[in-house]
GROMACS .gro file of C-alpha atoms in nm:
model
  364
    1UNK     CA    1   0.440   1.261   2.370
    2UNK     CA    2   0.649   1.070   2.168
    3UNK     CA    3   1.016   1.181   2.051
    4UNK     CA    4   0.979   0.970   1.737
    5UNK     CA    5   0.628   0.859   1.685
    6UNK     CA    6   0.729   0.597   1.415
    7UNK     CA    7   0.940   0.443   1.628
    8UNK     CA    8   0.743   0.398   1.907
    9UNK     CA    9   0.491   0.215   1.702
   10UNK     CA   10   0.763  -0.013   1.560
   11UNK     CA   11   0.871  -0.111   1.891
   12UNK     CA   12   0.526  -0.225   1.970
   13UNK     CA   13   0.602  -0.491   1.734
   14UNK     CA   14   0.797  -0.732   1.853
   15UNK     CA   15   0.974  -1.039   1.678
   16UNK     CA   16   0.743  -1.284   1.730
   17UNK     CA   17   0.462  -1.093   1.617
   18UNK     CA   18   0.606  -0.998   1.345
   19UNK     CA   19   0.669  -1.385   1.303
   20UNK     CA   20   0.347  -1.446   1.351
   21UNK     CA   21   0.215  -1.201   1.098
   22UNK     CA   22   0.468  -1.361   0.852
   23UNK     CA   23   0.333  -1.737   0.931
   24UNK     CA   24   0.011  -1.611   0.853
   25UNK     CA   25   0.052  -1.428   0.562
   26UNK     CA   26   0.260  -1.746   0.458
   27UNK     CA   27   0.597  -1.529   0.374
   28UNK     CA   28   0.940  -1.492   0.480
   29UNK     CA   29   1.000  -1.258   0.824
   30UNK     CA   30   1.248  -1.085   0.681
   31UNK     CA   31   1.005  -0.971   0.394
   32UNK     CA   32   0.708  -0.887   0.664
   33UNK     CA   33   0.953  -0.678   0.881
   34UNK     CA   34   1.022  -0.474   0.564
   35UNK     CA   35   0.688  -0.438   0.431
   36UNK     CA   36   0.590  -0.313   0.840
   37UNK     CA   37   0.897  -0.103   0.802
   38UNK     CA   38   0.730   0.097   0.486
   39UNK     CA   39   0.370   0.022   0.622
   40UNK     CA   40   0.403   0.235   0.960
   41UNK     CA   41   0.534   0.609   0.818
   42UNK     CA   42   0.295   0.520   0.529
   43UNK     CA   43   0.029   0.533   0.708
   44UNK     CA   44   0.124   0.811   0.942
   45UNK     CA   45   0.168   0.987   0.586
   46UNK     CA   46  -0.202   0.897   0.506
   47UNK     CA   47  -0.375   1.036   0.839
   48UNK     CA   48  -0.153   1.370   0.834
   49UNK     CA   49  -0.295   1.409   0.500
   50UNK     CA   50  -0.632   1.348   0.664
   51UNK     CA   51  -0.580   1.559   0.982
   52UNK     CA   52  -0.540   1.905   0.722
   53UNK     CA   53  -0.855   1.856   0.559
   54UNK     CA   54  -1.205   2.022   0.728
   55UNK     CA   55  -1.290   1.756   0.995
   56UNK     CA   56  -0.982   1.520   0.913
   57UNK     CA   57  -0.868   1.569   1.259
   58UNK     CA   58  -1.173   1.482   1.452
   59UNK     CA   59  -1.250   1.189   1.242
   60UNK     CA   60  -0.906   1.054   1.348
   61UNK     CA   61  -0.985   1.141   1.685
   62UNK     CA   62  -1.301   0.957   1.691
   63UNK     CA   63  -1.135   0.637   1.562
   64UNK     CA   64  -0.812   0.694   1.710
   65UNK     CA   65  -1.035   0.677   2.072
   66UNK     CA   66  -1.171   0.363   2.023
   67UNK     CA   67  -0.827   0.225   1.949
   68UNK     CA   68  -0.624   0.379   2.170
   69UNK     CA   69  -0.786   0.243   2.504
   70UNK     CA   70  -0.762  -0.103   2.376
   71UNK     CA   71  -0.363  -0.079   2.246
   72UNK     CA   72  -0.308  -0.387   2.497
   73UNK     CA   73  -0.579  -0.587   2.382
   74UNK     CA   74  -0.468  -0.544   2.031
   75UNK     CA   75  -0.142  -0.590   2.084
   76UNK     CA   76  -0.297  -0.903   2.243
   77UNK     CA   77  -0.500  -1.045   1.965
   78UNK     CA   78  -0.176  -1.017   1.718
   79UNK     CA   79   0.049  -1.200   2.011
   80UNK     CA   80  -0.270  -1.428   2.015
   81UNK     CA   81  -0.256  -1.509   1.677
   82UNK     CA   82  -0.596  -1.344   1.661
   83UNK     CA   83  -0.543  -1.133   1.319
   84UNK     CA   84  -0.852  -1.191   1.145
   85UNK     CA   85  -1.032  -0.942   1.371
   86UNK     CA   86  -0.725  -0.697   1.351
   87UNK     CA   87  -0.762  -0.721   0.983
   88UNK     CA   88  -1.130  -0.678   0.985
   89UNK     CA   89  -1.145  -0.363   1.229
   90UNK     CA   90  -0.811  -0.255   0.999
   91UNK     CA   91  -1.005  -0.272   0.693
   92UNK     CA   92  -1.308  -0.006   0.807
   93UNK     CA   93  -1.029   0.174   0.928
   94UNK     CA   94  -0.869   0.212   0.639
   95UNK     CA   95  -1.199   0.216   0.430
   96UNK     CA   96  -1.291   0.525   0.616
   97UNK     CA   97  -1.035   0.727   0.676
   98UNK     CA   98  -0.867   0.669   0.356
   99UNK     CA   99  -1.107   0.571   0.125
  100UNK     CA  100  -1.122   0.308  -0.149
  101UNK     CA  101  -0.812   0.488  -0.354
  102UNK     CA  102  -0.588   0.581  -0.122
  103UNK     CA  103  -0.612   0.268   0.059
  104UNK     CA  104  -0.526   0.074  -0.244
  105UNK     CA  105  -0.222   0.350  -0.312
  106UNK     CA  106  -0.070   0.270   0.009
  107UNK     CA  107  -0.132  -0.105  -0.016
  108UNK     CA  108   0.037  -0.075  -0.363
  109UNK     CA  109   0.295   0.151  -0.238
  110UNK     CA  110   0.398  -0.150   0.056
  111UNK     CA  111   0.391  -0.432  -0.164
  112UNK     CA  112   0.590  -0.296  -0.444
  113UNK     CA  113   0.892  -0.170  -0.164
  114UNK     CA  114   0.840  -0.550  -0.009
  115UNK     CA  115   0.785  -0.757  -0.294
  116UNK     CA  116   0.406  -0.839  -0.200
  117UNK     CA  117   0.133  -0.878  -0.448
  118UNK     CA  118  -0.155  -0.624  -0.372
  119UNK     CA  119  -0.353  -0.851  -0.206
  120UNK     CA  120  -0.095  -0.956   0.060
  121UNK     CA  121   0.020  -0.626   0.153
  122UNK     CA  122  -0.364  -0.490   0.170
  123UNK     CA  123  -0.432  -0.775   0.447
  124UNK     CA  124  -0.078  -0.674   0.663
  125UNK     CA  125  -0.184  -0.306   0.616
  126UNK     CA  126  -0.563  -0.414   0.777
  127UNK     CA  127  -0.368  -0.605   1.024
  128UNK     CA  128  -0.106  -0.308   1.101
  129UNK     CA  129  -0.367   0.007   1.083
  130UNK     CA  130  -0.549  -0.047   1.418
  131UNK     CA  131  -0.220  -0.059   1.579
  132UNK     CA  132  -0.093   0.260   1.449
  133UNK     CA  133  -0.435   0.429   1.523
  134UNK     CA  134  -0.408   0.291   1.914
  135UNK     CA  135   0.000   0.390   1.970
  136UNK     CA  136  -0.191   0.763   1.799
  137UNK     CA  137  -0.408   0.762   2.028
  138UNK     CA  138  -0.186   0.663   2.335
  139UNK     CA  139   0.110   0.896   2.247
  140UNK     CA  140  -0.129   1.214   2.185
  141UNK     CA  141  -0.275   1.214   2.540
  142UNK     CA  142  -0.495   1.426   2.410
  143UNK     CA  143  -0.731   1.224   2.207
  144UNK     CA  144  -0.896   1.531   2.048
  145UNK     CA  145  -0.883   1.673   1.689
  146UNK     CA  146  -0.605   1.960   1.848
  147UNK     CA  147  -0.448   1.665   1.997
  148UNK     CA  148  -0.429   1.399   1.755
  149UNK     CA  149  -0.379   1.732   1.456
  150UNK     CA  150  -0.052   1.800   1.687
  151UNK     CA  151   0.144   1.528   1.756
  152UNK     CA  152   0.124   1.450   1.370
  153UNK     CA  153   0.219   1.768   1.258
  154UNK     CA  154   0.547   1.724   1.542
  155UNK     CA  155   0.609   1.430   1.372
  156UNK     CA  156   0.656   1.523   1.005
  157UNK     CA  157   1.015   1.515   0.992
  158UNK     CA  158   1.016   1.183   1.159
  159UNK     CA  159   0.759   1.010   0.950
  160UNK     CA  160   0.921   1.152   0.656
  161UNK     CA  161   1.295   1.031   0.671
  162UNK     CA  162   1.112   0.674   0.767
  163UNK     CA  163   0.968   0.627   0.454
  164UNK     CA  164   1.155   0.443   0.246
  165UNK     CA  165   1.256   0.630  -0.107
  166UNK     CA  166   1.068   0.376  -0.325
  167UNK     CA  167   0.729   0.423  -0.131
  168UNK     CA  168   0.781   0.794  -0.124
  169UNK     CA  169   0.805   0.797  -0.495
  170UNK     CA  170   0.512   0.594  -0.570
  171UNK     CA  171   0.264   0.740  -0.306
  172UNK     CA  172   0.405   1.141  -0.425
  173UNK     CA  173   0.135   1.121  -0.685
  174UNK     CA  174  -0.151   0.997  -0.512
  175UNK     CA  175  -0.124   1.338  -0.256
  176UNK     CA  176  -0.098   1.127   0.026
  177UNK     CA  177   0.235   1.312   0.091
  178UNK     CA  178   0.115   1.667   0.027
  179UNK     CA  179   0.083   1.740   0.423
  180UNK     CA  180   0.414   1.649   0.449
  181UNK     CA  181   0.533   1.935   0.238
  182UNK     CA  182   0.896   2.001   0.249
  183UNK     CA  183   0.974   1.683   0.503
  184UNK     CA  184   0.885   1.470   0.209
  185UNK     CA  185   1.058   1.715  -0.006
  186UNK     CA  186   1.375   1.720   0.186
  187UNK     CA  187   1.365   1.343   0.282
  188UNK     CA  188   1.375   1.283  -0.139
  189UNK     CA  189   1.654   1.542  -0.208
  190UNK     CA  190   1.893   1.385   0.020
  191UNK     CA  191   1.802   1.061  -0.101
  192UNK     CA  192   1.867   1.184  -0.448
  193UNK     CA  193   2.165   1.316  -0.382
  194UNK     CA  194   2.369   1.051  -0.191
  195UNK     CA  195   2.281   0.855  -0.519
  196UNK     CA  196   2.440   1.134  -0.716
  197UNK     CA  197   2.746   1.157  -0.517
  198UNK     CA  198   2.803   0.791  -0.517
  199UNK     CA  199   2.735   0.803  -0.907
  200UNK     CA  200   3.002   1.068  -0.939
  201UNK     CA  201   3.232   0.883  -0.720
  202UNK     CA  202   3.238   0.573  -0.855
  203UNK     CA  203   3.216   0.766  -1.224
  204UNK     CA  204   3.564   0.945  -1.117
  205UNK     CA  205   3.716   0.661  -0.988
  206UNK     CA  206   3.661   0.439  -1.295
  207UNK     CA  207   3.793   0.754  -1.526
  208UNK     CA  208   4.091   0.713  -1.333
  209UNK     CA  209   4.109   0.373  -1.353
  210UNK     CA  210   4.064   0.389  -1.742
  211UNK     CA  211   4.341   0.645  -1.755
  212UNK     CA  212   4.590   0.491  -1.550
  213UNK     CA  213   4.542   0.135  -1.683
  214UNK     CA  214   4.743   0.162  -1.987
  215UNK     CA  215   5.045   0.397  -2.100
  216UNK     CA  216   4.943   0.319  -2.466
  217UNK     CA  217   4.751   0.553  -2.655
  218UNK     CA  218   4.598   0.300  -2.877
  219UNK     CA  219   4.421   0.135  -2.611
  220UNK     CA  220   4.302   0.475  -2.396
  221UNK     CA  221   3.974   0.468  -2.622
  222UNK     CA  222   3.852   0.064  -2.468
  223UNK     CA  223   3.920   0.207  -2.066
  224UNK     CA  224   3.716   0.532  -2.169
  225UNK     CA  225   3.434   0.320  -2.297
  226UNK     CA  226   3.466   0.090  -1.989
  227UNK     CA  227   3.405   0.425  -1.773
  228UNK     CA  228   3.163   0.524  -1.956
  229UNK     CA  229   2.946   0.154  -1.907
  230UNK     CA  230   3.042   0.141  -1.513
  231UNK     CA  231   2.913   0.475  -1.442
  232UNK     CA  232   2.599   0.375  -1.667
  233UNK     CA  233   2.571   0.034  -1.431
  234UNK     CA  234   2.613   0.256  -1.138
  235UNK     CA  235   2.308   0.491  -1.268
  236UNK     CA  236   2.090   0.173  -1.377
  237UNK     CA  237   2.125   0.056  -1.030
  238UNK     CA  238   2.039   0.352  -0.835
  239UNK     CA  239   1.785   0.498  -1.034
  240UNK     CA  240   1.636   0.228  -1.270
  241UNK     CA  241   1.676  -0.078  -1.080
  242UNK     CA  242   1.318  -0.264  -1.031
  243UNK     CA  243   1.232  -0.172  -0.660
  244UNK     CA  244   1.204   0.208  -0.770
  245UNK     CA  245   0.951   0.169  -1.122
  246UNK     CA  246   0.618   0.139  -1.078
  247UNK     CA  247   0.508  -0.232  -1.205
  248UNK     CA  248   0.240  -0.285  -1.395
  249UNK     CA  249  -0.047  -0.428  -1.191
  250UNK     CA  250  -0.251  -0.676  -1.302
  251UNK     CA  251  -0.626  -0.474  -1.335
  252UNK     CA  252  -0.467  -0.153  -1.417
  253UNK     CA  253  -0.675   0.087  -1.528
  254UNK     CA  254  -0.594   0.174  -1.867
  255UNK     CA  255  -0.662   0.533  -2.087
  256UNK     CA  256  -0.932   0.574  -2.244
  257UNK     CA  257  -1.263   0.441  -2.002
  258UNK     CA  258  -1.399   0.772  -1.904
  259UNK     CA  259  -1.791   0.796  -2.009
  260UNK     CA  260  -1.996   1.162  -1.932
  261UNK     CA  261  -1.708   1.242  -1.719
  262UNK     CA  262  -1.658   0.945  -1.518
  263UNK     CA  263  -1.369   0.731  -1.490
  264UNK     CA  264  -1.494   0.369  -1.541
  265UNK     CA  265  -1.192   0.218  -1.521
  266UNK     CA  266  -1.073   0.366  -1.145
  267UNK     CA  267  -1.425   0.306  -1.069
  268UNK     CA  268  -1.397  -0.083  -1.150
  269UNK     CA  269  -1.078  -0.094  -0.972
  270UNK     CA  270  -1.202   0.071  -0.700
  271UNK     CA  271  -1.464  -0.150  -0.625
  272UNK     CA  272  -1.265  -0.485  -0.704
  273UNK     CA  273  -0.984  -0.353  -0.397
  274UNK     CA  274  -1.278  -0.285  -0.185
  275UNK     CA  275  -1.421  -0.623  -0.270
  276UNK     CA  276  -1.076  -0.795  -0.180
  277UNK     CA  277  -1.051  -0.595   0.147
  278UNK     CA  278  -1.386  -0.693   0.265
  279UNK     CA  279  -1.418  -1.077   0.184
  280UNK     CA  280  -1.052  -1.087   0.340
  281UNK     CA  281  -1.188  -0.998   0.662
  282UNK     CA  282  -1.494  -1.250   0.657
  283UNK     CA  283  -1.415  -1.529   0.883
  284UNK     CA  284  -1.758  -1.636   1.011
  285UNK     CA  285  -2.117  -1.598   1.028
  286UNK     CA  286  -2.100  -1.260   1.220
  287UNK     CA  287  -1.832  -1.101   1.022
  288UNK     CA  288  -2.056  -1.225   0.699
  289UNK     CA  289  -2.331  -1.058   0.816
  290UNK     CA  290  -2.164  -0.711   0.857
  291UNK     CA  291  -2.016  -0.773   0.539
  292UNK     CA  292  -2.336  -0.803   0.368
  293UNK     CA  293  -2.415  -0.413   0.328
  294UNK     CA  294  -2.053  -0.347   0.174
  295UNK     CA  295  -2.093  -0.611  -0.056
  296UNK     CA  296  -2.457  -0.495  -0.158
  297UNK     CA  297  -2.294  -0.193  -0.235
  298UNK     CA  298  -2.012  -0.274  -0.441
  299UNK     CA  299  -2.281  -0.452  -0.640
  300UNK     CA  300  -2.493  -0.140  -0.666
  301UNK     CA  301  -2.149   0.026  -0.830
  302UNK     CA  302  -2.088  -0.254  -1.067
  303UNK     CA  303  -2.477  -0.184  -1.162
  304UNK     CA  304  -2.364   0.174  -1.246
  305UNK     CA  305  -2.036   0.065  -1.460
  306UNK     CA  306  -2.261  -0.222  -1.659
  307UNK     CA  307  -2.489   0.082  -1.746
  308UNK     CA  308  -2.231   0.322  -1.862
  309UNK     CA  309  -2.051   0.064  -2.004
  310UNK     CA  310  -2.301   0.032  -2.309
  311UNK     CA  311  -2.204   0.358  -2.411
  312UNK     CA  312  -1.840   0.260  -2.465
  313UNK     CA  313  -1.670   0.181  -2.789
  314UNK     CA  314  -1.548  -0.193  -2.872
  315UNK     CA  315  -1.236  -0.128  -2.785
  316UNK     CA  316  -1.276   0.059  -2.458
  317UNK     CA  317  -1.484  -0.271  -2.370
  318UNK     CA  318  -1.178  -0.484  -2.488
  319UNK     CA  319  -0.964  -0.265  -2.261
  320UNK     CA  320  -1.279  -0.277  -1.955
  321UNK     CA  321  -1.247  -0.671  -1.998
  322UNK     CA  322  -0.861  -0.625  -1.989
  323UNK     CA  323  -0.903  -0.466  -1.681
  324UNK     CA  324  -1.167  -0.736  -1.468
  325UNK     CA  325  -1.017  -1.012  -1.644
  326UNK     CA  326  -0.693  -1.067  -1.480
  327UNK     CA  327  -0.834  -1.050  -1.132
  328UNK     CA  328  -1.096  -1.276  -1.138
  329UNK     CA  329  -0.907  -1.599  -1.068
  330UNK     CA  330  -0.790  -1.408  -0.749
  331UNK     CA  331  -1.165  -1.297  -0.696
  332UNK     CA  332  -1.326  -1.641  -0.718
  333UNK     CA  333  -1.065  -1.800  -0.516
  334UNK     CA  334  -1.176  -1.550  -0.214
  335UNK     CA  335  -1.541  -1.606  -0.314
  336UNK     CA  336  -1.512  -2.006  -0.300
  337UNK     CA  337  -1.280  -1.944   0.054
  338UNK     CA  338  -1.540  -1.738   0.229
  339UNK     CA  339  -1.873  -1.945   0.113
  340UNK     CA  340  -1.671  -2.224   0.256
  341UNK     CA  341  -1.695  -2.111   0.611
  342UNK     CA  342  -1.944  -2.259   0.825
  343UNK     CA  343  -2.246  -2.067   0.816
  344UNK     CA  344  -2.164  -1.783   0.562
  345UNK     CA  345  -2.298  -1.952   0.232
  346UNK     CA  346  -2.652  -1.874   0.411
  347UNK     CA  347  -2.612  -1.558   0.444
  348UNK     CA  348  -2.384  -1.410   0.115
  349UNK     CA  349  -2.441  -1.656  -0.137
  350UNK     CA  350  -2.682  -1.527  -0.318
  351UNK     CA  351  -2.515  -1.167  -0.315
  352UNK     CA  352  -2.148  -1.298  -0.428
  353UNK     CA  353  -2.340  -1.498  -0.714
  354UNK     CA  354  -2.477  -1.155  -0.825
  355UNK     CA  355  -2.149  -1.001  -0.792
  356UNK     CA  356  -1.965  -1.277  -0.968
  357UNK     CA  357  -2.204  -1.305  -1.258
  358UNK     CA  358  -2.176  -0.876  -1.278
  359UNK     CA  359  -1.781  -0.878  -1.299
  360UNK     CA  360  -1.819  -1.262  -1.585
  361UNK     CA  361  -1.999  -1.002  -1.755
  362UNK     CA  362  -1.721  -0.708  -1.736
  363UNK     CA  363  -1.462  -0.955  -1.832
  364UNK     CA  364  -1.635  -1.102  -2.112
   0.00000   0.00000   0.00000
């Protein structure tokens, strides 16, 4: 087993894969080997989450066998330059053991640490989670719900001080954390307080600095007020500097879009993360075709929303077309990209022309 689960799984990684990923995804390596840095505990995070729910464990197991056999040929493929199928296989991995919402947490939770828009860190985080499910599954030895269960809960401590502070923050509300408990806890608290003590060191050294700076009285009141800004700067920097808010996304779902219960605008967004996800991981005629029934059924959701829909007010539709609106140049570009490849316009154009004309119709 593993003495530090993380990173074993990070060693697995070498350079030039990581270079490779980063050639692919068309961004700098330094950027990549951050965004893998925050992907790996995240999603360690995710499955021990998984693991303490009734049949978590087992359904980790099951997928976490049919990884962990193959770690070489993986491994492989990404060396290979292979990464469509690692994405693909990443993607139902992700899809099932996560879900729709929690995959798109932890893809927002990567990109905002790394500077990625959602869409980029949701195809390194397909590309990544097959990995982490086959150095699971080697590192267990015991590729059974007790097994797999075990080595994560070992591991808390270790997945927890890897995550950086910024992902921890923005995943804490999403209770992908919770099984964590006080590793997460602790991880945050010493985080928070090396930013305190550096606050109140700098703080104290400018009050000196203010005090000793002049003998005149008349002028004490300007180096009090220039302590006063540096510990603010100090404060702005390590608590309300841009890599630790949560930025607006565009497709947010706003307030307000709940009909007979049901949250419309989660729903939409939802569906339009799962729709990304799977026409990312369409890259020919066979991949289309297993695509087909994920598509069908993100169109059978979309069917649901247009119903309920009629039952909102004008503005909750203003703030429904709000929400579809900014994402569609993304969603046709995919759309146009996959009907491109040989073979596939056959077989999904007349489903994406359904599911283009359904989300026109949200955003109008």
């Amino acid at each position: 087993m593993a003495s530090n689960l993380v990173s074993y799984i990070a060693q697995l990684l070498t350079p030039d894969m990581i270079a490779r990923i980063a050639s692919a995804l068309g961004l700098d390596t330094n950027k990549v080997q951050g965004a893998v840095n925050a992907a790996i505990p995240a999603v360690l995070a995710g499955l021990t989450g998984v693991a303490a729910q009734p049949g978590g464990a087992q359904r980790i197991a099951d997928t976490a066998s049919q990884q962990g056999g193959s770690l070489d040929n993986l491994l492989g493929m990404l060396a290979g330059g292979d990464q469509a199928s690692l994405a693909q296989s990443g993607s139902q991995i992700i899809s099932s053991l996560f879900g729709a919402r929690d995959g798109n947490a932890l893809a927002g939770a990567i990109g905002n640490v790394s500077g990625m828009d959602p869409r980029t860190s949701g195809s390194l985080l397909a590309t990544l989670a097959p990995l982490v499910m086959g150095g699971l599954a080697r590192q267990s030895g015991d590729v059974s719900a007790n097994g797999i269960a075990g080595l994560l809960a070992s591991q808390k401590d270790n997945i927890a001080a890897a995550l950086p502070a910024g992902a921890r923050e923005l995943l804490g509300g999403s209770g992908l954390l919770s099984a964590l408990g006080g590793s997460a806890q602790s991880a945050a608290a010493s985080v928070g307080q090396t930013a305190r003590d550096t606050a109140a060191t700098v703080g104290t050294a400018a009050e000196r600095t203010a005090a000793t700076a002049t003998p005149s009285g008349s002028r004490n009141w300007l180096y009090w007020v220039i302590a006063v800004l540096a510990l603010a700067a100090v404060l702005f920097y390590l608590f309300g500097k841009p890599g630790g808010e949560v930025a607006p996304e565009a497709g947010a779902p706003g307030p307000g879009l709940t009909v007979g219960g049901v949250d419309i605008g989660q729903q939409v967004q939802d569906s339009m993360a799962s729709l990304q996800t799977t026409l990312t991981g369409i890259t020919d005629a066979a991949s289309a075709t297993a695509a087909l029934p994920k598509l069908e059924e993100i169109s059978g959701g979309l069917d649901k929303v247009a119903g309920a829909a009629g039952q909102l007010s004008a503005e909750q539709k203003a703030a429904l077309s709000a929400l579809v609106g900014p994402m569609m140049p993304t969603l046709n570009g995919l759309f146009d990209k996959v009907l491109a490849i040989p073979g596939v316009s056959d077989i999904l154009k007349p489903a994406i022309d359904a599911l283009k004309a359904k989300l026109t119709s949200l955003a109008a």
